[in-house]
Amino acid sequence: MTTIPAEMTAVVLTGFGGPEVLEVNQVPVPEPGPGEVLVRVRAVSVGRTLDLATRAGRLPFARAVRFPHLLGADHVGEVVASGPGVPVTAPGQRVVVFPVLSCGRCAGCDQGHQERCGGLELLGVHRQGAYAQYCVVPEAAVLPVPDGVSDREACALALNGAVAHRQLEVSEVVPGDWLLVPAAGGALGSAVVAMAVHRGIRVVAGTRQSWKHDRLRALGAELVVDTTDAGFPAQLAAATGGRGVAAVIDNVVDAPVWSRLQEVLATGGSVVCSGALEDARVEVDLRAMYLRSQSIRTVRTARPADFEATWKDVADGLRVPVNAEEFTLTEAAGAHRLLETDDTFGRVVLTVE
């Protein structure tokens, strides 16, 4: 039987600011309530939106943070205890945690559209997260990690794999279709590329950084383009025989790039947007879009069903990139600094001892 200590090492956020506001400290180990389990954390992802932007207080949902606070959304660990009414059938089982928590009672949840939930919460934002040795999560939010998948690989898939699955479903691309992924060198962008290639979709990967080109080709992208180059639409036209791409999945929304997307989008194609990290407002030629039966769709986040579907792909061999540089929990501030430089490829992950 696992002995659970009274205190744990954690990286605590005591106020908004730069990476220096992340403090290593000792805090009480949380206790699971009804419907919850206690996970001994083995690895936790570091993301631009849920970690860096929340730490800096930049995004609207940062208002939900109450200090002292623990960041850390998608993570991997072992179930070591459970709350009332939750039997631990496999103590010590390695699990992956889906950090998007819906209420289960609203119209969106009733319809299976949990991403529309008005009471949606995120681990590491609305609830204490996994920048710690232990974390409490709903029992319904965990799935077993298959053998042969490392903790770091599982972290890279936990949320980004599910979001990529939702985006591909919304885009309606099928095997043999062409898909453009701007900002493909980021953690979510590279996950979309990997999942699309796994499904037989032909990928054009966009990136501004030349050193990422070979890595994206190794991931299976058939064409890699610099989306800041005015000639990239001509490259796509040549590759697709003039038809254009069936869909674009854009997780950044950079206005100069966005202005060229309608040039490369096929008749009947769609642009799927998540994030809008660079520009919240862009110009769209709606007349041109409706004349070509094109559409713009948005994906707020993933559903539990997307999380479950992702792990079926994982069992079939899907893997997504993990950034090569490794960090421990107590090096979280360094991981934040690295991610701010954009000198990464794939998901940045902290290992927890």
GROMACS .gro file of C-alpha atoms in nm:
model
  353
    1MET     CA    1   0.000   0.000   0.000
    2THR     CA    2   0.133   0.345  -0.095
    3THR     CA    3   0.220   0.573   0.194
    4ILE     CA    4   0.098   0.924   0.123
    5PRO     CA    5   0.294   1.203   0.294
    6ALA     CA    6   0.135   1.502   0.463
    7GLU     CA    7   0.329   1.751   0.250
    8MET     CA    8   0.461   1.761  -0.106
    9THR     CA    9   0.696   1.964  -0.322
   10ALA     CA   10   0.509   2.201  -0.551
   11VAL     CA   11   0.575   2.499  -0.777
   12VAL     CA   12   0.349   2.773  -0.642
   13LEU     CA   13   0.218   3.079  -0.824
   14THR     CA   14   0.178   3.363  -0.571
   15GLY     CA   15   0.095   3.640  -0.819
   16PHE     CA   16   0.093   3.719  -1.190
   17GLY     CA   17   0.420   3.798  -1.361
   18GLY     CA   18   0.720   3.648  -1.536
   19PRO     CA   19   0.875   3.304  -1.476
   20GLU     CA   20   1.037   3.438  -1.159
   21VAL     CA   21   0.699   3.433  -0.979
   22LEU     CA   22   0.706   3.050  -0.980
   23GLU     CA   23   0.825   2.945  -0.634
   24VAL     CA   24   0.927   2.596  -0.520
   25ASN     CA   25   0.765   2.527  -0.185
   26GLN     CA   26   0.622   2.260   0.045
   27VAL     CA   27   0.242   2.246   0.058
   28PRO     CA   28  -0.015   2.002   0.202
   29VAL     CA   29  -0.105   1.699  -0.008
   30PRO     CA   30  -0.468   1.743  -0.122
   31GLU     CA   31  -0.737   1.493  -0.027
   32PRO     CA   32  -0.973   1.351  -0.291
   33GLY     CA   33  -1.343   1.421  -0.245
   34PRO     CA   34  -1.646   1.229  -0.375
   35GLY     CA   35  -1.589   1.115  -0.732
   36GLU     CA   36  -1.220   1.206  -0.722
   37VAL     CA   37  -0.887   1.027  -0.715
   38LEU     CA   38  -0.544   1.131  -0.592
   39VAL     CA   39  -0.276   1.100  -0.859
   40ARG     CA   40   0.094   1.087  -0.782
   41VAL     CA   41   0.222   1.301  -1.066
   42ARG     CA   42   0.500   1.160  -1.287
   43ALA     CA   43   0.501   1.423  -1.563
   44VAL     CA   44   0.309   1.740  -1.646
   45SER     CA   45   0.290   1.946  -1.965
   46VAL     CA   46   0.385   2.312  -1.999
   47GLY     CA   47   0.166   2.501  -2.246
   48ARG     CA   48   0.167   2.855  -2.382
   49THR     CA   49  -0.198   2.924  -2.305
   50LEU     CA   50  -0.287   2.730  -1.991
   51ASP     CA   51   0.052   2.784  -1.823
   52LEU     CA   52   0.243   3.083  -1.961
   53ALA     CA   53  -0.056   3.307  -2.033
   54THR     CA   54  -0.225   3.215  -1.704
   55ARG     CA   55   0.097   3.281  -1.511
   56ALA     CA   56   0.122   3.623  -1.674
   57GLY     CA   57  -0.248   3.700  -1.615
   58ARG     CA   58  -0.294   3.778  -1.984
   59LEU     CA   59  -0.606   3.584  -2.078
   60PRO     CA   60  -0.964   3.629  -1.951
   61PHE     CA   61  -0.978   3.297  -1.767
   62ALA     CA   62  -0.680   3.404  -1.555
   63ARG     CA   63  -0.941   3.592  -1.350
   64ALA     CA   64  -1.045   3.254  -1.209
   65VAL     CA   65  -0.707   3.207  -1.039
   66ARG     CA   66  -0.695   3.239  -0.661
   67PHE     CA   67  -0.351   3.267  -0.501
   68PRO     CA   68  -0.155   3.072  -0.394
   69HIS     CA   69  -0.215   2.864  -0.705
   70LEU     CA   70  -0.073   2.555  -0.877
   71LEU     CA   71  -0.055   2.555  -1.256
   72GLY     CA   72  -0.044   2.231  -1.453
   73ALA     CA   73  -0.325   2.092  -1.669
   74ASP     CA   74  -0.257   1.773  -1.869
   75HIS     CA   75  -0.047   1.524  -1.678
   76VAL     CA   76   0.041   1.161  -1.620
   77GLY     CA   77   0.077   0.975  -1.294
   78GLU     CA   78  -0.035   0.688  -1.073
   79VAL     CA   79  -0.365   0.661  -0.887
   80VAL     CA   80  -0.275   0.622  -0.519
   81ALA     CA   81  -0.601   0.699  -0.336
   82SER     CA   82  -0.966   0.771  -0.400
   83GLY     CA   83  -1.247   0.972  -0.247
   84PRO     CA   84  -1.579   0.844  -0.114
   85GLY     CA   85  -1.764   0.623  -0.359
   86VAL     CA   86  -1.466   0.568  -0.590
   87PRO     CA   87  -1.306   0.224  -0.562
   88VAL     CA   88  -0.939   0.210  -0.658
   89THR     CA   89  -0.952  -0.108  -0.859
   90ALA     CA   90  -0.589  -0.090  -0.968
   91PRO     CA   91  -0.377   0.100  -0.714
   92GLY     CA   92  -0.061   0.230  -0.873
   93GLN     CA   93  -0.207   0.214  -1.225
   94ARG     CA   94  -0.042   0.464  -1.459
   95VAL     CA   95  -0.302   0.704  -1.595
   96VAL     CA   96  -0.326   1.006  -1.823
   97VAL     CA   97  -0.546   1.296  -1.713
   98PHE     CA   98  -0.779   1.500  -1.936
   99PRO     CA   99  -0.783   1.850  -1.780
  100VAL     CA  100  -1.104   1.986  -1.937
  101LEU     CA  101  -1.385   1.940  -1.685
  102SER     CA  102  -1.748   1.998  -1.784
  103CYS     CA  103  -2.047   2.020  -1.551
  104GLY     CA  104  -2.242   1.728  -1.700
  105ARG     CA  105  -2.576   1.905  -1.641
  106CYS     CA  106  -2.615   2.184  -1.898
  107ALA     CA  107  -2.765   2.166  -2.248
  108GLY     CA  108  -2.424   2.144  -2.411
  109CYS     CA  109  -2.323   1.850  -2.194
  110ASP     CA  110  -2.659   1.677  -2.248
  111GLN     CA  111  -2.604   1.701  -2.624
  112GLY     CA  112  -2.251   1.563  -2.609
  113HIS     CA  113  -2.098   1.906  -2.681
  114GLN     CA  114  -1.908   1.940  -2.355
  115GLU     CA  115  -1.682   2.205  -2.509
  116ARG     CA  116  -1.987   2.437  -2.501
  117CYS     CA  117  -2.038   2.388  -2.128
  118GLY     CA  118  -2.106   2.717  -1.951
  119GLY     CA  119  -1.950   2.582  -1.633
  120LEU     CA  120  -1.640   2.441  -1.801
  121GLU     CA  121  -1.332   2.433  -1.580
  122LEU     CA  122  -0.965   2.364  -1.645
  123LEU     CA  123  -0.719   2.196  -1.413
  124GLY     CA  124  -0.442   2.440  -1.334
  125VAL     CA  125  -0.671   2.738  -1.388
  126HIS     CA  126  -1.008   2.703  -1.214
  127ARG     CA  127  -0.877   2.420  -0.995
  128GLN     CA  128  -0.539   2.350  -0.841
  129GLY     CA  129  -0.317   2.183  -1.098
  130ALA     CA  130  -0.034   1.934  -1.130
  131TYR     CA  131   0.283   2.140  -1.076
  132ALA     CA  132   0.325   1.921  -0.771
  133GLN     CA  133   0.396   1.567  -0.657
  134TYR     CA  134   0.023   1.497  -0.610
  135CYS     CA  135  -0.295   1.624  -0.774
  136VAL     CA  136  -0.665   1.558  -0.716
  137VAL     CA  137  -0.872   1.498  -1.030
  138PRO     CA  138  -1.218   1.359  -1.115
  139GLU     CA  139  -1.207   0.981  -1.156
  140ALA     CA  140  -1.392   1.024  -1.487
  141ALA     CA  141  -1.101   1.229  -1.626
  142VAL     CA  142  -0.840   0.950  -1.622
  143LEU     CA  143  -0.757   0.670  -1.862
  144PRO     CA  144  -0.487   0.400  -1.841
  145VAL     CA  145  -0.165   0.470  -2.030
  146PRO     CA  146  -0.087   0.187  -2.274
  147ASP     CA  147   0.238  -0.005  -2.235
  148GLY     CA  148   0.512   0.127  -2.459
  149VAL     CA  149   0.409   0.492  -2.418
  150SER     CA  150   0.645   0.698  -2.203
  151ASP     CA  151   0.526   0.950  -1.946
  152ARG     CA  152   0.651   1.238  -2.163
  153GLU     CA  153   0.480   1.100  -2.474
  154ALA     CA  154   0.155   1.056  -2.283
  155CYS     CA  155   0.173   1.417  -2.160
  156ALA     CA  156   0.216   1.541  -2.515
  157LEU     CA  157  -0.100   1.352  -2.616
  158ALA     CA  158  -0.323   1.412  -2.313
  159LEU     CA  159  -0.481   1.741  -2.420
  160ASN     CA  160  -0.323   1.826  -2.755
  161GLY     CA  161  -0.406   1.486  -2.898
  162ALA     CA  162  -0.771   1.530  -2.804
  163VAL     CA  163  -0.788   1.886  -2.941
  164ALA     CA  164  -0.622   1.772  -3.265
  165HIS     CA  165  -0.883   1.496  -3.293
  166ARG     CA  166  -1.169   1.747  -3.251
  167GLN     CA  167  -1.013   1.983  -3.507
  168LEU     CA  168  -0.975   1.708  -3.765
  169GLU     CA  169  -1.334   1.595  -3.706
  170VAL     CA  170  -1.463   1.951  -3.753
  171SER     CA  171  -1.250   2.004  -4.065
  172GLU     CA  172  -1.411   1.695  -4.226
  173VAL     CA  173  -1.087   1.602  -4.404
  174VAL     CA  174  -1.060   1.242  -4.519
  175PRO     CA  175  -0.762   1.027  -4.625
  176GLY     CA  176  -0.606   1.168  -4.939
  177ASP     CA  177  -0.719   1.527  -4.872
  178TRP     CA  178  -0.467   1.809  -4.843
  179LEU     CA  179  -0.451   1.994  -4.509
  180LEU     CA  180  -0.255   2.312  -4.427
  181VAL     CA  181  -0.133   2.357  -4.070
  182PRO     CA  182   0.021   2.704  -4.012
  183ALA     CA  183   0.246   2.722  -3.704
  184ALA     CA  184   0.303   2.349  -3.738
  185GLY     CA  185   0.618   2.353  -3.526
  186GLY     CA  186   0.433   2.430  -3.204
  187ALA     CA  187   0.310   2.167  -2.960
  188LEU     CA  188  -0.049   2.161  -3.085
  189GLY     CA  189   0.044   2.220  -3.449
  190SER     CA  190   0.287   1.929  -3.453
  191ALA     CA  191   0.024   1.709  -3.285
  192VAL     CA  192  -0.223   1.797  -3.563
  193VAL     CA  193   0.041   1.710  -3.825
  194ALA     CA  194   0.120   1.377  -3.661
  195MET     CA  195  -0.245   1.276  -3.622
  196ALA     CA  196  -0.336   1.384  -3.975
  197VAL     CA  197  -0.047   1.187  -4.125
  198HIS     CA  198  -0.146   0.888  -3.909
  199ARG     CA  199  -0.491   0.903  -4.072
  200GLY     CA  200  -0.361   0.922  -4.428
  201ILE     CA  201  -0.417   1.295  -4.480
  202ARG     CA  202  -0.165   1.484  -4.694
  203VAL     CA  203  -0.016   1.766  -4.487
  204VAL     CA  204   0.134   2.101  -4.577
  205ALA     CA  205   0.316   2.226  -4.267
  206GLY     CA  206   0.378   2.597  -4.222
  207THR     CA  207   0.654   2.745  -4.008
  208ARG     CA  208   0.865   3.058  -4.001
  209GLN     CA  209   1.167   2.876  -3.859
  210SER     CA  210   1.387   2.700  -4.111
  211TRP     CA  211   1.535   2.460  -3.854
  212LYS     CA  212   1.192   2.301  -3.807
  213HIS     CA  213   1.151   2.207  -4.175
  214ASP     CA  214   1.340   1.878  -4.155
  215ARG     CA  215   1.160   1.780  -3.835
  216LEU     CA  216   0.821   1.839  -3.994
  217ARG     CA  217   0.919   1.636  -4.299
  218ALA     CA  218   1.032   1.357  -4.068
  219LEU     CA  219   0.690   1.376  -3.906
  220GLY     CA  220   0.533   1.303  -4.243
  221ALA     CA  221   0.448   1.644  -4.390
  222GLU     CA  222   0.466   1.622  -4.770
  223LEU     CA  223   0.539   1.993  -4.808
  224VAL     CA  224   0.683   2.246  -4.564
  225VAL     CA  225   0.640   2.617  -4.638
  226ASP     CA  226   0.739   2.946  -4.480
  227THR     CA  227   0.405   3.119  -4.433
  228THR     CA  228   0.577   3.460  -4.422
  229ASP     CA  229   0.694   3.404  -4.780
  230ALA     CA  230   0.461   3.573  -5.029
  231GLY     CA  231   0.512   3.280  -5.263
  232PHE     CA  232   0.370   3.010  -5.039
  233PRO     CA  233   0.023   3.007  -5.205
  234ALA     CA  234   0.192   2.925  -5.538
  235GLN     CA  235   0.376   2.636  -5.372
  236LEU     CA  236   0.045   2.496  -5.244
  237ALA     CA  237  -0.121   2.541  -5.582
  238ALA     CA  238   0.159   2.345  -5.748
  239ALA     CA  239   0.142   2.065  -5.489
  240THR     CA  240  -0.236   2.030  -5.504
  241GLY     CA  241  -0.273   2.056  -5.880
  242GLY     CA  242  -0.436   2.397  -5.846
  243ARG     CA  243  -0.725   2.269  -5.634
  244GLY     CA  244  -0.605   2.409  -5.303
  245VAL     CA  245  -0.622   2.247  -4.961
  246ALA     CA  246  -0.941   2.089  -4.829
  247ALA     CA  247  -0.892   2.252  -4.490
  248VAL     CA  248  -0.670   2.475  -4.278
  249ILE     CA  249  -0.622   2.415  -3.906
  250ASP     CA  250  -0.482   2.735  -3.756
  251ASN     CA  251  -0.397   2.754  -3.386
  252VAL     CA  252  -0.229   3.096  -3.392
  253VAL     CA  253  -0.417   3.329  -3.633
  254ASP     CA  254  -0.152   3.564  -3.764
  255ALA     CA  255  -0.327   3.838  -3.968
  256PRO     CA  256  -0.075   3.851  -4.258
  257VAL     CA  257  -0.099   3.472  -4.297
  258TRP     CA  258  -0.477   3.472  -4.256
  259SER     CA  259  -0.512   3.718  -4.544
  260ARG     CA  260  -0.367   3.453  -4.778
  261LEU     CA  261  -0.568   3.154  -4.657
  262GLN     CA  262  -0.863   3.205  -4.892
  263GLU     CA  263  -0.619   3.189  -5.183
  264VAL     CA  264  -0.510   2.838  -5.087
  265LEU     CA  265  -0.845   2.699  -4.967
  266ALA     CA  266  -1.031   2.473  -5.209
  267THR     CA  267  -1.397   2.518  -5.301
  268GLY     CA  268  -1.600   2.373  -5.014
  269GLY     CA  269  -1.302   2.391  -4.782
  270SER     CA  270  -1.298   2.512  -4.423
  271VAL     CA  271  -1.068   2.701  -4.190
  272VAL     CA  272  -1.070   2.562  -3.836
  273CYS     CA  273  -0.944   2.804  -3.573
  274SER     CA  274  -0.842   2.749  -3.212
  275GLY     CA  275  -0.669   3.007  -2.999
  276ALA     CA  276  -0.626   3.329  -3.199
  277LEU     CA  277  -0.308   3.392  -3.000
  278GLU     CA  278  -0.157   3.652  -3.233
  279ASP     CA  279  -0.454   3.848  -3.372
  280ALA     CA  280  -0.811   3.840  -3.243
  281ARG     CA  281  -0.939   4.037  -3.544
  282VAL     CA  282  -0.875   3.955  -3.908
  283GLU     CA  283  -1.033   4.055  -4.239
  284VAL     CA  284  -1.249   3.800  -4.423
  285ASP     CA  285  -1.394   3.829  -4.773
  286LEU     CA  286  -1.734   3.676  -4.698
  287ARG     CA  287  -1.860   3.721  -5.053
  288ALA     CA  288  -1.570   3.516  -5.189
  289MET     CA  289  -1.625   3.256  -4.917
  290TYR     CA  290  -1.993   3.197  -4.983
  291LEU     CA  291  -1.944   3.195  -5.359
  292ARG     CA  292  -1.699   2.908  -5.309
  293SER     CA  293  -1.899   2.738  -5.030
  294GLN     CA  294  -1.614   2.786  -4.784
  295SER     CA  295  -1.653   2.811  -4.408
  296ILE     CA  296  -1.482   2.915  -4.088
  297ARG     CA  297  -1.522   2.691  -3.784
  298THR     CA  298  -1.391   2.730  -3.432
  299VAL     CA  299  -1.288   2.469  -3.175
  300ARG     CA  300  -1.291   2.589  -2.816
  301THR     CA  301  -1.142   2.269  -2.678
  302ALA     CA  302  -1.184   1.891  -2.688
  303ARG     CA  303  -1.458   1.665  -2.556
  304PRO     CA  304  -1.414   1.356  -2.336
  305ALA     CA  305  -1.505   1.149  -2.643
  306ASP     CA  306  -1.208   1.305  -2.828
  307PHE     CA  307  -0.981   1.212  -2.537
  308GLU     CA  308  -1.098   0.851  -2.554
  309ALA     CA  309  -1.067   0.837  -2.934
  310THR     CA  310  -0.711   0.969  -2.919
  311TRP     CA  311  -0.598   0.674  -2.711
  312LYS     CA  312  -0.741   0.434  -2.966
  313ASP     CA  313  -0.509   0.601  -3.220
  314VAL     CA  314  -0.224   0.573  -2.968
  315ALA     CA  315  -0.284   0.201  -2.938
  316ASP     CA  316  -0.257   0.192  -3.319
  317GLY     CA  317   0.085   0.359  -3.309
  318LEU     CA  318   0.016   0.733  -3.297
  319ARG     CA  319   0.284   0.943  -3.124
  320VAL     CA  320   0.331   1.321  -3.122
  321PRO     CA  321   0.652   1.521  -3.073
  322VAL     CA  322   0.796   1.595  -2.731
  323ASN     CA  323   1.052   1.873  -2.699
  324ALA     CA  324   1.403   1.728  -2.665
  325GLU     CA  325   1.513   1.939  -2.367
  326GLU     CA  326   1.403   1.784  -2.038
  327PHE     CA  327   1.308   1.967  -1.718
  328THR     CA  328   1.220   1.855  -1.367
  329LEU     CA  329   0.933   2.001  -1.165
  330THR     CA  330   1.161   2.237  -0.974
  331GLU     CA  331   1.295   2.369  -1.306
  332ALA     CA  332   0.949   2.491  -1.414
  333ALA     CA  333   1.063   2.853  -1.440
  334GLY     CA  334   1.336   2.749  -1.685
  335ALA     CA  335   1.083   2.558  -1.893
  336HIS     CA  336   0.863   2.870  -1.905
  337ARG     CA  337   1.159   3.081  -2.020
  338LEU     CA  338   1.245   2.834  -2.295
  339LEU     CA  339   0.887   2.822  -2.421
  340GLU     CA  340   0.876   3.201  -2.437
  341THR     CA  341   1.167   3.194  -2.685
  342ASP     CA  342   0.972   2.971  -2.929
  343ASP     CA  343   1.289   2.765  -2.962
  344THR     CA  344   1.099   2.440  -2.909
  345PHE     CA  345   0.952   2.162  -3.120
  346GLY     CA  346   0.670   1.961  -2.968
  347ARG     CA  347   0.537   1.959  -2.614
  348VAL     CA  348   0.751   2.083  -2.326
  349VAL     CA  349   0.717   1.846  -2.029
  350LEU     CA  350   0.825   1.853  -1.663
  351THR     CA  351   0.915   1.523  -1.498
  352VAL     CA  352   0.817   1.488  -1.134
  353GLU     CA  353   1.001   1.278  -0.875
   0.00000   0.00000   0.00000
